[in-house]
Amino acid sequence: MVRIRRRTQRAEETLEANEPAPTTAVVLSGGGHLGAVQAGMLEALVAAGIEPDAYVASSVGALNGAAMAAVPGSDGIRLLRETWTTVQTDEIFPGGTVQHLWKIARRHDHLYPNDGLVRLITRSTPVAHFHDLRVPLRIVATELTTGEEHVFASGSLLRPLMATTALPGVFPPVRIGGRVYIDGGVVNNVPLSHATDADRVFVLALQDAGDSGTGARSPETSFEMLLRSFAIARANRFRLDVALYRDQTEIIVVPPPALPKLRFPDLSRGGELMRLGYESTARFLEERLGADTPSTVTRLTPRPTAAPQDGDALVSAG
């Protein structure tokens, strides 16, 4: 895999060998319906003047990362705000309880089609291929047969984004190049291990062992209990990775904000969640780095973006 280099005008341009400079990567975790929180956290990085040289992401983090890699800076934040404040829960998670029970009885491998997810990806990603991105992006997905993690960094963007957001049992697996992939968060929800060639890494992790994405309360349903169990396992992997790589690169873990009571898969509170993510991260950056960021989120007017066309996906081994 190509080493992370300092960004110049385009993703493929690098500095001359005699002009070394520190590089910065941003790692974006999965977090399901909490993608808007992470978008707000990214807005705080932009406001603080932090310009990543690469994004490394799993699951919904890859959706946010693709938007920012395609349209860096405040324009990318406009795109994310439009995405997370207009998406409807029924668009991504259609159907009712009876339909879901019928699918379970008929032994379907997923509850929801990924049509709405594809529309969300194409709205939020205004380019079609990795080589069109202005900042390099690495997307982590899970190979279903072997259980190994795989890094996509070239070819078409659409199917890798579909794969890394294919929450098992919720959305259908995605076939790319003769292999079948599911959510990258299954094996590496916070893919720090693929960003350690940068000099400094900001980690925007949405969940830890004490929070499965439902707020601080205890799980109330079997599905929430399942999510909490997965969150504990993923958090343990992340803690081990931090201990393993902290001597190789500077790791700055940006904590997520305290959240109100939320239920999966509610997507109706995007604006509120972006604000919470922004304000929490702005405070953290000011305290940790002395970064000068506005204390409240700047309201940005969304502007339309062209939806990419799906193309043939190429894969690169991680």
PDB file of C-alpha atoms in Angstrom:
ATOM      1  CA  MET A   1       0.000   0.000   0.000  1.00  0.00           C
ATOM      2  CA  VAL A   2       1.241   3.518  -0.828  1.00  0.00           C
ATOM      3  CA  ARG A   3       2.597   5.399   2.158  1.00  0.00           C
ATOM      4  CA  ILE A   4       0.666   8.442   3.340  1.00  0.00           C
ATOM      5  CA  ARG A   5       2.373  11.607   2.075  1.00  0.00           C
ATOM      6  CA  ARG A   6       1.669  15.261   2.691  1.00  0.00           C
ATOM      7  CA  ARG A   7      -1.191  16.468   0.501  1.00  0.00           C
ATOM      8  CA  THR A   8      -0.564  19.075  -2.164  1.00  0.00           C
ATOM      9  CA  GLN A   9      -3.079  19.997  -4.870  1.00  0.00           C
ATOM     10  CA  ARG A  10      -4.304  16.491  -5.775  1.00  0.00           C
ATOM     11  CA  ALA A  11      -4.267  13.130  -4.047  1.00  0.00           C
ATOM     12  CA  GLU A  12      -1.599  11.703  -6.364  1.00  0.00           C
ATOM     13  CA  GLU A  13       0.831  14.622  -5.967  1.00  0.00           C
ATOM     14  CA  THR A  14       3.577  14.416  -3.312  1.00  0.00           C
ATOM     15  CA  LEU A  15       6.380  16.623  -2.068  1.00  0.00           C
ATOM     16  CA  GLU A  16       9.911  16.144  -3.311  1.00  0.00           C
ATOM     17  CA  ALA A  17      12.064  13.838  -1.209  1.00  0.00           C
ATOM     18  CA  ASN A  18      14.123  16.786   0.074  1.00  0.00           C
ATOM     19  CA  GLU A  19      11.068  18.500   1.551  1.00  0.00           C
ATOM     20  CA  PRO A  20       9.961  16.268   4.423  1.00  0.00           C
ATOM     21  CA  ALA A  21       6.954  17.439   6.387  1.00  0.00           C
ATOM     22  CA  PRO A  22       4.730  15.885   9.052  1.00  0.00           C
ATOM     23  CA  THR A  23       1.718  14.039   7.711  1.00  0.00           C
ATOM     24  CA  THR A  24      -1.735  13.824   9.284  1.00  0.00           C
ATOM     25  CA  ALA A  25      -4.304  11.073   8.888  1.00  0.00           C
ATOM     26  CA  VAL A  26      -7.867  10.997  10.176  1.00  0.00           C
ATOM     27  CA  VAL A  27      -9.323   7.630  11.182  1.00  0.00           C
ATOM     28  CA  LEU A  28     -13.112   7.398  11.060  1.00  0.00           C
ATOM     29  CA  SER A  29     -14.845   4.592  12.917  1.00  0.00           C
ATOM     30  CA  GLY A  30     -18.140   2.926  12.229  1.00  0.00           C
ATOM     31  CA  GLY A  31     -21.178   3.844  14.258  1.00  0.00           C
ATOM     32  CA  GLY A  32     -24.293   3.098  12.230  1.00  0.00           C
ATOM     33  CA  HIS A  33     -26.939   5.764  12.606  1.00  0.00           C
ATOM     34  CA  LEU A  34     -24.496   8.067  14.441  1.00  0.00           C
ATOM     35  CA  GLY A  35     -22.776   9.188  11.249  1.00  0.00           C
ATOM     36  CA  ALA A  36     -24.079  12.722  11.801  1.00  0.00           C
ATOM     37  CA  VAL A  37     -22.169  12.948  15.097  1.00  0.00           C
ATOM     38  CA  GLN A  38     -18.943  12.162  13.285  1.00  0.00           C
ATOM     39  CA  ALA A  39     -19.768  14.724  10.584  1.00  0.00           C
ATOM     40  CA  GLY A  40     -19.966  17.366  13.311  1.00  0.00           C
ATOM     41  CA  MET A  41     -16.628  16.200  14.716  1.00  0.00           C
ATOM     42  CA  LEU A  42     -15.117  16.578  11.235  1.00  0.00           C
ATOM     43  CA  GLU A  43     -16.504  20.106  11.047  1.00  0.00           C
ATOM     44  CA  ALA A  44     -14.574  20.991  14.192  1.00  0.00           C
ATOM     45  CA  LEU A  45     -11.346  19.694  12.615  1.00  0.00           C
ATOM     46  CA  VAL A  46     -11.984  21.879   9.573  1.00  0.00           C
ATOM     47  CA  ALA A  47     -12.711  24.919  11.753  1.00  0.00           C
ATOM     48  CA  ALA A  48      -9.435  24.301  13.618  1.00  0.00           C
ATOM     49  CA  GLY A  49      -7.498  24.345  10.352  1.00  0.00           C
ATOM     50  CA  ILE A  50      -6.564  20.649  10.447  1.00  0.00           C
ATOM     51  CA  GLU A  51      -6.050  19.439   6.868  1.00  0.00           C
ATOM     52  CA  PRO A  52      -5.680  15.637   6.653  1.00  0.00           C
ATOM     53  CA  ASP A  53      -3.317  14.056   4.168  1.00  0.00           C
ATOM     54  CA  ALA A  54      -5.433  10.880   4.185  1.00  0.00           C
ATOM     55  CA  TYR A  55      -8.640   9.369   5.549  1.00  0.00           C
ATOM     56  CA  VAL A  56      -8.843   5.765   6.777  1.00  0.00           C
ATOM     57  CA  ALA A  57     -12.348   4.540   7.524  1.00  0.00           C
ATOM     58  CA  SER A  58     -14.761   1.719   8.244  1.00  0.00           C
ATOM     59  CA  SER A  59     -18.518   1.494   7.866  1.00  0.00           C
ATOM     60  CA  VAL A  60     -20.391   4.814   8.111  1.00  0.00           C
ATOM     61  CA  GLY A  61     -17.045   6.512   8.706  1.00  0.00           C
ATOM     62  CA  ALA A  62     -16.158   5.642   5.106  1.00  0.00           C
ATOM     63  CA  LEU A  63     -19.268   7.476   3.930  1.00  0.00           C
ATOM     64  CA  ASN A  64     -18.139  10.615   5.758  1.00  0.00           C
ATOM     65  CA  GLY A  65     -14.539  10.108   4.687  1.00  0.00           C
ATOM     66  CA  ALA A  66     -15.431   9.771   1.005  1.00  0.00           C
ATOM     67  CA  ALA A  67     -17.320  13.070   1.066  1.00  0.00           C
ATOM     68  CA  MET A  68     -14.445  14.908   2.747  1.00  0.00           C
ATOM     69  CA  ALA A  69     -11.807  13.277   0.531  1.00  0.00           C
ATOM     70  CA  ALA A  70     -13.748  14.318  -2.571  1.00  0.00           C
ATOM     71  CA  VAL A  71     -14.536  17.856  -1.385  1.00  0.00           C
ATOM     72  CA  PRO A  72     -12.123  18.904   1.382  1.00  0.00           C
ATOM     73  CA  GLY A  73     -12.743  21.705   3.834  1.00  0.00           C
ATOM     74  CA  SER A  74     -15.937  23.689   4.370  1.00  0.00           C
ATOM     75  CA  ASP A  75     -17.437  22.544   1.060  1.00  0.00           C
ATOM     76  CA  GLY A  76     -17.236  18.949   2.271  1.00  0.00           C
ATOM     77  CA  ILE A  77     -18.949  19.937   5.504  1.00  0.00           C
ATOM     78  CA  ARG A  78     -21.771  21.517   3.494  1.00  0.00           C
ATOM     79  CA  LEU A  79     -22.164  18.235   1.655  1.00  0.00           C
ATOM     80  CA  LEU A  80     -22.250  16.222   4.890  1.00  0.00           C
ATOM     81  CA  ARG A  81     -24.733  18.608   6.485  1.00  0.00           C
ATOM     82  CA  GLU A  82     -27.034  18.270   3.502  1.00  0.00           C
ATOM     83  CA  THR A  83     -26.646  14.485   3.656  1.00  0.00           C
ATOM     84  CA  TRP A  84     -27.360  14.013   7.356  1.00  0.00           C
ATOM     85  CA  THR A  85     -30.142  16.596   7.697  1.00  0.00           C
ATOM     86  CA  THR A  86     -32.172  15.374   4.721  1.00  0.00           C
ATOM     87  CA  VAL A  87     -31.875  11.586   4.950  1.00  0.00           C
ATOM     88  CA  GLN A  88     -35.067   9.843   6.087  1.00  0.00           C
ATOM     89  CA  THR A  89     -35.094   6.730   8.267  1.00  0.00           C
ATOM     90  CA  ASP A  90     -37.606   4.973   5.995  1.00  0.00           C
ATOM     91  CA  GLU A  91     -35.383   5.668   2.997  1.00  0.00           C
ATOM     92  CA  ILE A  92     -32.575   3.518   4.442  1.00  0.00           C
ATOM     93  CA  PHE A  93     -34.608   1.149   6.630  1.00  0.00           C
ATOM     94  CA  PRO A  94     -37.941   0.577   4.809  1.00  0.00           C
ATOM     95  CA  GLY A  95     -40.700  -1.828   5.751  1.00  0.00           C
ATOM     96  CA  GLY A  96     -42.472  -2.814   8.935  1.00  0.00           C
ATOM     97  CA  THR A  97     -42.235  -5.525  11.577  1.00  0.00           C
ATOM     98  CA  VAL A  98     -44.410  -8.014   9.669  1.00  0.00           C
ATOM     99  CA  GLN A  99     -42.211  -7.746   6.581  1.00  0.00           C
ATOM    100  CA  HIS A 100     -39.079  -8.262   8.668  1.00  0.00           C
ATOM    101  CA  LEU A 101     -40.537 -11.319  10.413  1.00  0.00           C
ATOM    102  CA  TRP A 102     -41.461 -12.747   7.021  1.00  0.00           C
ATOM    103  CA  LYS A 103     -37.877 -12.335   5.815  1.00  0.00           C
ATOM    104  CA  ILE A 104     -36.569 -14.071   8.916  1.00  0.00           C
ATOM    105  CA  ALA A 105     -39.038 -16.924   8.460  1.00  0.00           C
ATOM    106  CA  ARG A 106     -38.011 -17.293   4.815  1.00  0.00           C
ATOM    107  CA  ARG A 107     -34.357 -17.398   5.896  1.00  0.00           C
ATOM    108  CA  HIS A 108     -33.266 -14.232   4.093  1.00  0.00           C
ATOM    109  CA  ASP A 109     -29.711 -13.114   4.889  1.00  0.00           C
ATOM    110  CA  HIS A 110     -30.739  -9.476   5.421  1.00  0.00           C
ATOM    111  CA  LEU A 111     -33.667  -7.395   6.658  1.00  0.00           C
ATOM    112  CA  TYR A 112     -33.387  -4.370   4.370  1.00  0.00           C
ATOM    113  CA  PRO A 113     -32.508  -3.880   0.693  1.00  0.00           C
ATOM    114  CA  ASN A 114     -29.551  -1.591   0.052  1.00  0.00           C
ATOM    115  CA  ASP A 115     -31.306   0.592  -2.552  1.00  0.00           C
ATOM    116  CA  GLY A 116     -31.692   3.491  -0.128  1.00  0.00           C
ATOM    117  CA  LEU A 117     -28.122   3.070   1.054  1.00  0.00           C
ATOM    118  CA  VAL A 118     -26.897   3.272  -2.545  1.00  0.00           C
ATOM    119  CA  ARG A 119     -28.854   6.495  -3.066  1.00  0.00           C
ATOM    120  CA  LEU A 120     -27.329   7.929   0.118  1.00  0.00           C
ATOM    121  CA  ILE A 121     -23.820   7.018  -1.050  1.00  0.00           C
ATOM    122  CA  THR A 122     -24.279   8.577  -4.480  1.00  0.00           C
ATOM    123  CA  ARG A 123     -25.712  11.786  -3.009  1.00  0.00           C
ATOM    124  CA  SER A 124     -22.856  12.191  -0.550  1.00  0.00           C
ATOM    125  CA  THR A 125     -19.972  11.149  -2.820  1.00  0.00           C
ATOM    126  CA  PRO A 126     -19.666  13.543  -5.789  1.00  0.00           C
ATOM    127  CA  VAL A 127     -16.950  11.527  -7.586  1.00  0.00           C
ATOM    128  CA  ALA A 128     -17.019   7.965  -8.917  1.00  0.00           C
ATOM    129  CA  HIS A 129     -13.464   6.662  -8.488  1.00  0.00           C
ATOM    130  CA  PHE A 130     -10.681   6.739  -5.924  1.00  0.00           C
ATOM    131  CA  HIS A 131      -8.352   8.508  -8.373  1.00  0.00           C
ATOM    132  CA  ASP A 132     -10.796  11.439  -8.543  1.00  0.00           C
ATOM    133  CA  LEU A 133     -10.477  12.114  -4.806  1.00  0.00           C
ATOM    134  CA  ARG A 134      -8.511  15.163  -3.733  1.00  0.00           C
ATOM    135  CA  VAL A 135      -7.335  13.421  -0.533  1.00  0.00           C
ATOM    136  CA  PRO A 136      -6.367   9.716  -0.400  1.00  0.00           C
ATOM    137  CA  LEU A 137      -8.924   7.390   1.185  1.00  0.00           C
ATOM    138  CA  ARG A 138      -8.587   3.830   2.505  1.00  0.00           C
ATOM    139  CA  ILE A 139     -11.791   1.865   3.065  1.00  0.00           C
ATOM    140  CA  VAL A 140     -11.835  -1.231   5.262  1.00  0.00           C
ATOM    141  CA  ALA A 141     -14.330  -4.047   4.649  1.00  0.00           C
ATOM    142  CA  THR A 142     -14.647  -7.627   5.913  1.00  0.00           C
ATOM    143  CA  GLU A 143     -14.261 -10.585   3.526  1.00  0.00           C
ATOM    144  CA  LEU A 144     -17.188 -12.794   4.512  1.00  0.00           C
ATOM    145  CA  THR A 145     -15.711 -16.221   3.705  1.00  0.00           C
ATOM    146  CA  THR A 146     -12.311 -15.809   5.353  1.00  0.00           C
ATOM    147  CA  GLY A 147     -13.198 -13.189   7.955  1.00  0.00           C
ATOM    148  CA  GLU A 148     -10.158 -11.157   6.930  1.00  0.00           C
ATOM    149  CA  GLU A 149     -10.107  -7.389   6.644  1.00  0.00           C
ATOM    150  CA  HIS A 150      -9.499  -5.903   3.217  1.00  0.00           C
ATOM    151  CA  VAL A 151      -8.462  -2.369   2.271  1.00  0.00           C
ATOM    152  CA  PHE A 152      -9.876  -0.732  -0.851  1.00  0.00           C
ATOM    153  CA  ALA A 153      -7.867   2.176  -2.207  1.00  0.00           C
ATOM    154  CA  SER A 154      -8.373   2.152  -5.996  1.00  0.00           C
ATOM    155  CA  GLY A 155     -11.054   1.671  -8.613  1.00  0.00           C
ATOM    156  CA  SER A 156     -14.740   2.501  -8.259  1.00  0.00           C
ATOM    157  CA  LEU A 157     -15.917   3.968  -4.945  1.00  0.00           C
ATOM    158  CA  LEU A 158     -19.510   2.807  -4.944  1.00  0.00           C
ATOM    159  CA  ARG A 159     -19.203  -0.904  -4.261  1.00  0.00           C
ATOM    160  CA  PRO A 160     -16.482  -0.603  -1.581  1.00  0.00           C
ATOM    161  CA  LEU A 161     -18.709   1.942   0.181  1.00  0.00           C
ATOM    162  CA  MET A 162     -21.661  -0.428  -0.147  1.00  0.00           C
ATOM    163  CA  ALA A 163     -19.520  -3.255   1.251  1.00  0.00           C
ATOM    164  CA  THR A 164     -18.136  -1.437   4.283  1.00  0.00           C
ATOM    165  CA  THR A 165     -21.626  -0.241   5.276  1.00  0.00           C
ATOM    166  CA  ALA A 166     -23.273  -3.663   4.796  1.00  0.00           C
ATOM    167  CA  LEU A 167     -24.151  -4.302   8.443  1.00  0.00           C
ATOM    168  CA  PRO A 168     -24.484  -8.104   8.662  1.00  0.00           C
ATOM    169  CA  GLY A 169     -28.052  -9.313   8.807  1.00  0.00           C
ATOM    170  CA  VAL A 170     -29.316  -5.789   8.160  1.00  0.00           C
ATOM    171  CA  PHE A 171     -28.097  -5.148   4.591  1.00  0.00           C
ATOM    172  CA  PRO A 172     -27.095  -7.698   1.943  1.00  0.00           C
ATOM    173  CA  PRO A 173     -23.424  -8.641   1.484  1.00  0.00           C
ATOM    174  CA  VAL A 174     -21.676  -7.066  -1.509  1.00  0.00           C
ATOM    175  CA  ARG A 175     -19.737  -8.978  -4.163  1.00  0.00           C
ATOM    176  CA  ILE A 176     -16.573  -7.348  -5.547  1.00  0.00           C
ATOM    177  CA  GLY A 177     -14.084  -9.099  -7.799  1.00  0.00           C
ATOM    178  CA  GLY A 178     -15.427 -12.570  -7.054  1.00  0.00           C
ATOM    179  CA  ARG A 179     -15.384 -12.102  -3.262  1.00  0.00           C
ATOM    180  CA  VAL A 180     -18.171 -11.234  -0.845  1.00  0.00           C
ATOM    181  CA  TYR A 181     -17.796  -8.432   1.688  1.00  0.00           C
ATOM    182  CA  ILE A 182     -19.658  -7.070   4.708  1.00  0.00           C
ATOM    183  CA  ASP A 183     -19.271  -4.187   7.151  1.00  0.00           C
ATOM    184  CA  GLY A 184     -15.645  -3.282   7.877  1.00  0.00           C
ATOM    185  CA  GLY A 185     -16.567  -2.667  11.498  1.00  0.00           C
ATOM    186  CA  VAL A 186     -16.953  -6.409  12.048  1.00  0.00           C
ATOM    187  CA  VAL A 187     -13.167  -6.916  12.080  1.00  0.00           C
ATOM    188  CA  ASN A 188     -11.759  -3.389  12.455  1.00  0.00           C
ATOM    189  CA  ASN A 189     -14.247  -0.751  13.473  1.00  0.00           C
ATOM    190  CA  VAL A 190     -11.538   1.819  14.202  1.00  0.00           C
ATOM    191  CA  PRO A 191      -8.918   1.071  11.523  1.00  0.00           C
ATOM    192  CA  LEU A 192      -5.978   2.760  13.232  1.00  0.00           C
ATOM    193  CA  SER A 193      -3.695  -0.047  12.062  1.00  0.00           C
ATOM    194  CA  HIS A 194      -3.956   1.237   8.469  1.00  0.00           C
ATOM    195  CA  ALA A 195      -2.951   4.812   9.334  1.00  0.00           C
ATOM    196  CA  THR A 196       0.242   4.345  11.337  1.00  0.00           C
ATOM    197  CA  ASP A 197       2.467   5.445   8.442  1.00  0.00           C
ATOM    198  CA  ALA A 198       1.296   9.018   9.127  1.00  0.00           C
ATOM    199  CA  ASP A 199       3.163  11.146  11.666  1.00  0.00           C
ATOM    200  CA  ARG A 200      -0.023  12.207  13.482  1.00  0.00           C
ATOM    201  CA  VAL A 201      -3.385  10.461  13.573  1.00  0.00           C
ATOM    202  CA  PHE A 202      -6.682  11.940  14.722  1.00  0.00           C
ATOM    203  CA  VAL A 203      -9.144   9.182  15.638  1.00  0.00           C
ATOM    204  CA  LEU A 204     -12.862  10.032  15.510  1.00  0.00           C
ATOM    205  CA  ALA A 205     -14.326   6.961  17.213  1.00  0.00           C
ATOM    206  CA  LEU A 206     -18.075   7.044  17.754  1.00  0.00           C
ATOM    207  CA  GLN A 207     -18.368   4.284  20.320  1.00  0.00           C
ATOM    208  CA  ASP A 208     -16.544   2.778  23.255  1.00  0.00           C
ATOM    209  CA  ALA A 209     -17.282  -0.110  25.616  1.00  0.00           C
ATOM    210  CA  GLY A 210     -19.639   2.035  27.662  1.00  0.00           C
ATOM    211  CA  ASP A 211     -21.725   3.242  24.742  1.00  0.00           C
ATOM    212  CA  SER A 212     -23.146   1.129  21.932  1.00  0.00           C
ATOM    213  CA  GLY A 213     -24.602   4.141  20.191  1.00  0.00           C
ATOM    214  CA  THR A 214     -27.769   4.216  22.298  1.00  0.00           C
ATOM    215  CA  GLY A 215     -26.556   6.791  24.796  1.00  0.00           C
ATOM    216  CA  ALA A 216     -25.540   5.987  28.376  1.00  0.00           C
ATOM    217  CA  ARG A 217     -28.638   3.932  29.176  1.00  0.00           C
ATOM    218  CA  SER A 218     -28.735   0.149  29.357  1.00  0.00           C
ATOM    219  CA  PRO A 219     -29.982  -1.804  26.325  1.00  0.00           C
ATOM    220  CA  GLU A 220     -33.747  -2.226  26.307  1.00  0.00           C
ATOM    221  CA  THR A 221     -34.217  -4.598  23.361  1.00  0.00           C
ATOM    222  CA  SER A 222     -32.508  -7.751  22.126  1.00  0.00           C
ATOM    223  CA  PHE A 223     -31.125  -5.868  19.128  1.00  0.00           C
ATOM    224  CA  GLU A 224     -29.685  -3.131  21.333  1.00  0.00           C
ATOM    225  CA  MET A 225     -28.159  -5.851  23.531  1.00  0.00           C
ATOM    226  CA  LEU A 226     -26.520  -7.327  20.422  1.00  0.00           C
ATOM    227  CA  LEU A 227     -25.166  -3.922  19.398  1.00  0.00           C
ATOM    228  CA  ARG A 228     -23.773  -3.328  22.888  1.00  0.00           C
ATOM    229  CA  SER A 229     -22.009  -6.703  22.849  1.00  0.00           C
ATOM    230  CA  PHE A 230     -20.383  -5.964  19.496  1.00  0.00           C
ATOM    231  CA  ALA A 231     -19.381  -2.502  20.764  1.00  0.00           C
ATOM    232  CA  ILE A 232     -17.552  -4.020  23.736  1.00  0.00           C
ATOM    233  CA  ALA A 233     -15.594  -6.375  21.469  1.00  0.00           C
ATOM    234  CA  ARG A 234     -14.706  -3.580  19.043  1.00  0.00           C
ATOM    235  CA  ALA A 235     -13.626  -1.254  21.858  1.00  0.00           C
ATOM    236  CA  ASN A 236     -11.258  -3.893  23.201  1.00  0.00           C
ATOM    237  CA  ARG A 237      -9.655  -4.245  19.744  1.00  0.00           C
ATOM    238  CA  PHE A 238      -9.201  -0.484  19.563  1.00  0.00           C
ATOM    239  CA  ARG A 239      -7.575  -0.251  22.995  1.00  0.00           C
ATOM    240  CA  LEU A 240      -5.112  -2.969  22.003  1.00  0.00           C
ATOM    241  CA  ASP A 241      -4.298  -1.144  18.755  1.00  0.00           C
ATOM    242  CA  VAL A 242      -3.641   2.133  20.589  1.00  0.00           C
ATOM    243  CA  ALA A 243      -1.240   0.359  22.942  1.00  0.00           C
ATOM    244  CA  LEU A 244       0.461  -1.366  20.001  1.00  0.00           C
ATOM    245  CA  TYR A 245       0.945   1.687  17.776  1.00  0.00           C
ATOM    246  CA  ARG A 246       1.378   4.593  20.191  1.00  0.00           C
ATOM    247  CA  ASP A 247       5.187   4.392  19.910  1.00  0.00           C
ATOM    248  CA  GLN A 248       5.031   4.526  16.088  1.00  0.00           C
ATOM    249  CA  THR A 249       2.926   7.641  15.607  1.00  0.00           C
ATOM    250  CA  GLU A 250       1.209  10.394  17.578  1.00  0.00           C
ATOM    251  CA  ILE A 251      -2.347   9.227  18.250  1.00  0.00           C
ATOM    252  CA  ILE A 252      -4.982  11.784  19.233  1.00  0.00           C
ATOM    253  CA  VAL A 253      -8.244  10.069  20.183  1.00  0.00           C
ATOM    254  CA  VAL A 254     -11.085  12.581  19.969  1.00  0.00           C
ATOM    255  CA  PRO A 255     -13.849  11.491  22.361  1.00  0.00           C
ATOM    256  CA  PRO A 256     -17.449  11.422  21.154  1.00  0.00           C
ATOM    257  CA  PRO A 257     -19.999  13.695  22.830  1.00  0.00           C
ATOM    258  CA  ALA A 258     -22.512  12.667  25.436  1.00  0.00           C
ATOM    259  CA  LEU A 259     -25.656  11.763  23.533  1.00  0.00           C
ATOM    260  CA  PRO A 260     -29.372  11.956  24.253  1.00  0.00           C
ATOM    261  CA  LYS A 261     -31.476   8.819  24.309  1.00  0.00           C
ATOM    262  CA  LEU A 262     -31.404   7.374  20.788  1.00  0.00           C
ATOM    263  CA  ARG A 263     -32.879   4.281  19.204  1.00  0.00           C
ATOM    264  CA  PHE A 264     -31.506   2.373  16.256  1.00  0.00           C
ATOM    265  CA  PRO A 265     -32.152   3.081  13.395  1.00  0.00           C
ATOM    266  CA  ASP A 266     -33.561   6.593  13.929  1.00  0.00           C
ATOM    267  CA  LEU A 267     -31.972   9.055  11.458  1.00  0.00           C
ATOM    268  CA  SER A 268     -34.273  11.997  12.155  1.00  0.00           C
ATOM    269  CA  ARG A 269     -31.952  14.041  14.385  1.00  0.00           C
ATOM    270  CA  GLY A 270     -29.028  14.716  12.066  1.00  0.00           C
ATOM    271  CA  GLY A 271     -28.786  18.447  12.698  1.00  0.00           C
ATOM    272  CA  GLU A 272     -28.814  18.027  16.475  1.00  0.00           C
ATOM    273  CA  LEU A 273     -26.206  15.257  16.364  1.00  0.00           C
ATOM    274  CA  MET A 274     -23.897  17.285  14.114  1.00  0.00           C
ATOM    275  CA  ARG A 275     -24.105  20.177  16.570  1.00  0.00           C
ATOM    276  CA  LEU A 276     -23.255  17.923  19.525  1.00  0.00           C
ATOM    277  CA  GLY A 277     -20.332  16.394  17.649  1.00  0.00           C
ATOM    278  CA  TYR A 278     -19.002  19.804  16.644  1.00  0.00           C
ATOM    279  CA  GLU A 279     -19.256  21.467  20.054  1.00  0.00           C
ATOM    280  CA  SER A 280     -17.704  18.541  21.925  1.00  0.00           C
ATOM    281  CA  THR A 281     -14.789  18.262  19.498  1.00  0.00           C
ATOM    282  CA  ALA A 282     -14.197  22.027  19.386  1.00  0.00           C
ATOM    283  CA  ARG A 283     -13.828  22.034  23.186  1.00  0.00           C
ATOM    284  CA  PHE A 284     -11.491  19.057  23.063  1.00  0.00           C
ATOM    285  CA  LEU A 285      -9.261  20.602  20.394  1.00  0.00           C
ATOM    286  CA  GLU A 286      -9.054  23.884  22.284  1.00  0.00           C
ATOM    287  CA  GLU A 287      -8.085  22.095  25.500  1.00  0.00           C
ATOM    288  CA  ARG A 288      -5.704  19.592  23.883  1.00  0.00           C
ATOM    289  CA  LEU A 289      -4.126  21.589  21.068  1.00  0.00           C
ATOM    290  CA  GLY A 290      -5.028  25.188  21.795  1.00  0.00           C
ATOM    291  CA  ALA A 291      -6.943  25.247  18.501  1.00  0.00           C
ATOM    292  CA  ASP A 292      -9.069  28.323  17.917  1.00  0.00           C
ATOM    293  CA  THR A 293     -12.503  27.099  16.815  1.00  0.00           C
ATOM    294  CA  PRO A 294     -15.895  28.801  17.082  1.00  0.00           C
ATOM    295  CA  SER A 295     -17.811  27.592  20.139  1.00  0.00           C
ATOM    296  CA  THR A 296     -20.962  26.865  18.155  1.00  0.00           C
ATOM    297  CA  VAL A 297     -21.506  25.296  14.791  1.00  0.00           C
ATOM    298  CA  THR A 298     -21.473  27.562  11.751  1.00  0.00           C
ATOM    299  CA  ARG A 299     -24.620  27.201   9.698  1.00  0.00           C
ATOM    300  CA  LEU A 300     -23.628  26.396   6.146  1.00  0.00           C
ATOM    301  CA  THR A 301     -25.999  26.566   3.215  1.00  0.00           C
ATOM    302  CA  PRO A 302     -26.163  23.187   1.427  1.00  0.00           C
ATOM    303  CA  ARG A 303     -25.427  23.213  -2.254  1.00  0.00           C
ATOM    304  CA  PRO A 304     -26.299  20.503  -4.798  1.00  0.00           C
ATOM    305  CA  THR A 305     -23.692  17.998  -5.960  1.00  0.00           C
ATOM    306  CA  ALA A 306     -23.673  15.676  -8.931  1.00  0.00           C
ATOM    307  CA  ALA A 307     -24.272  11.999  -8.195  1.00  0.00           C
ATOM    308  CA  PRO A 308     -21.587   9.620  -9.519  1.00  0.00           C
ATOM    309  CA  GLN A 309     -22.295   6.772 -11.880  1.00  0.00           C
ATOM    310  CA  ASP A 310     -21.441   3.254 -10.792  1.00  0.00           C
ATOM    311  CA  GLY A 311     -18.438   1.726 -12.528  1.00  0.00           C
ATOM    312  CA  ASP A 312     -16.482  -1.502 -12.370  1.00  0.00           C
ATOM    313  CA  ALA A 313     -14.854  -1.905  -8.985  1.00  0.00           C
ATOM    314  CA  LEU A 314     -11.183  -2.704  -8.673  1.00  0.00           C
ATOM    315  CA  VAL A 315      -9.636  -3.815  -5.394  1.00  0.00           C
ATOM    316  CA  SER A 316      -6.216  -3.459  -3.871  1.00  0.00           C
ATOM    317  CA  ALA A 317      -4.975  -5.768  -1.168  1.00  0.00           C
ATOM    318  CA  GLY A 318      -4.443  -4.220   2.213  1.00  0.00           C
TER     319      GLY A 318
END
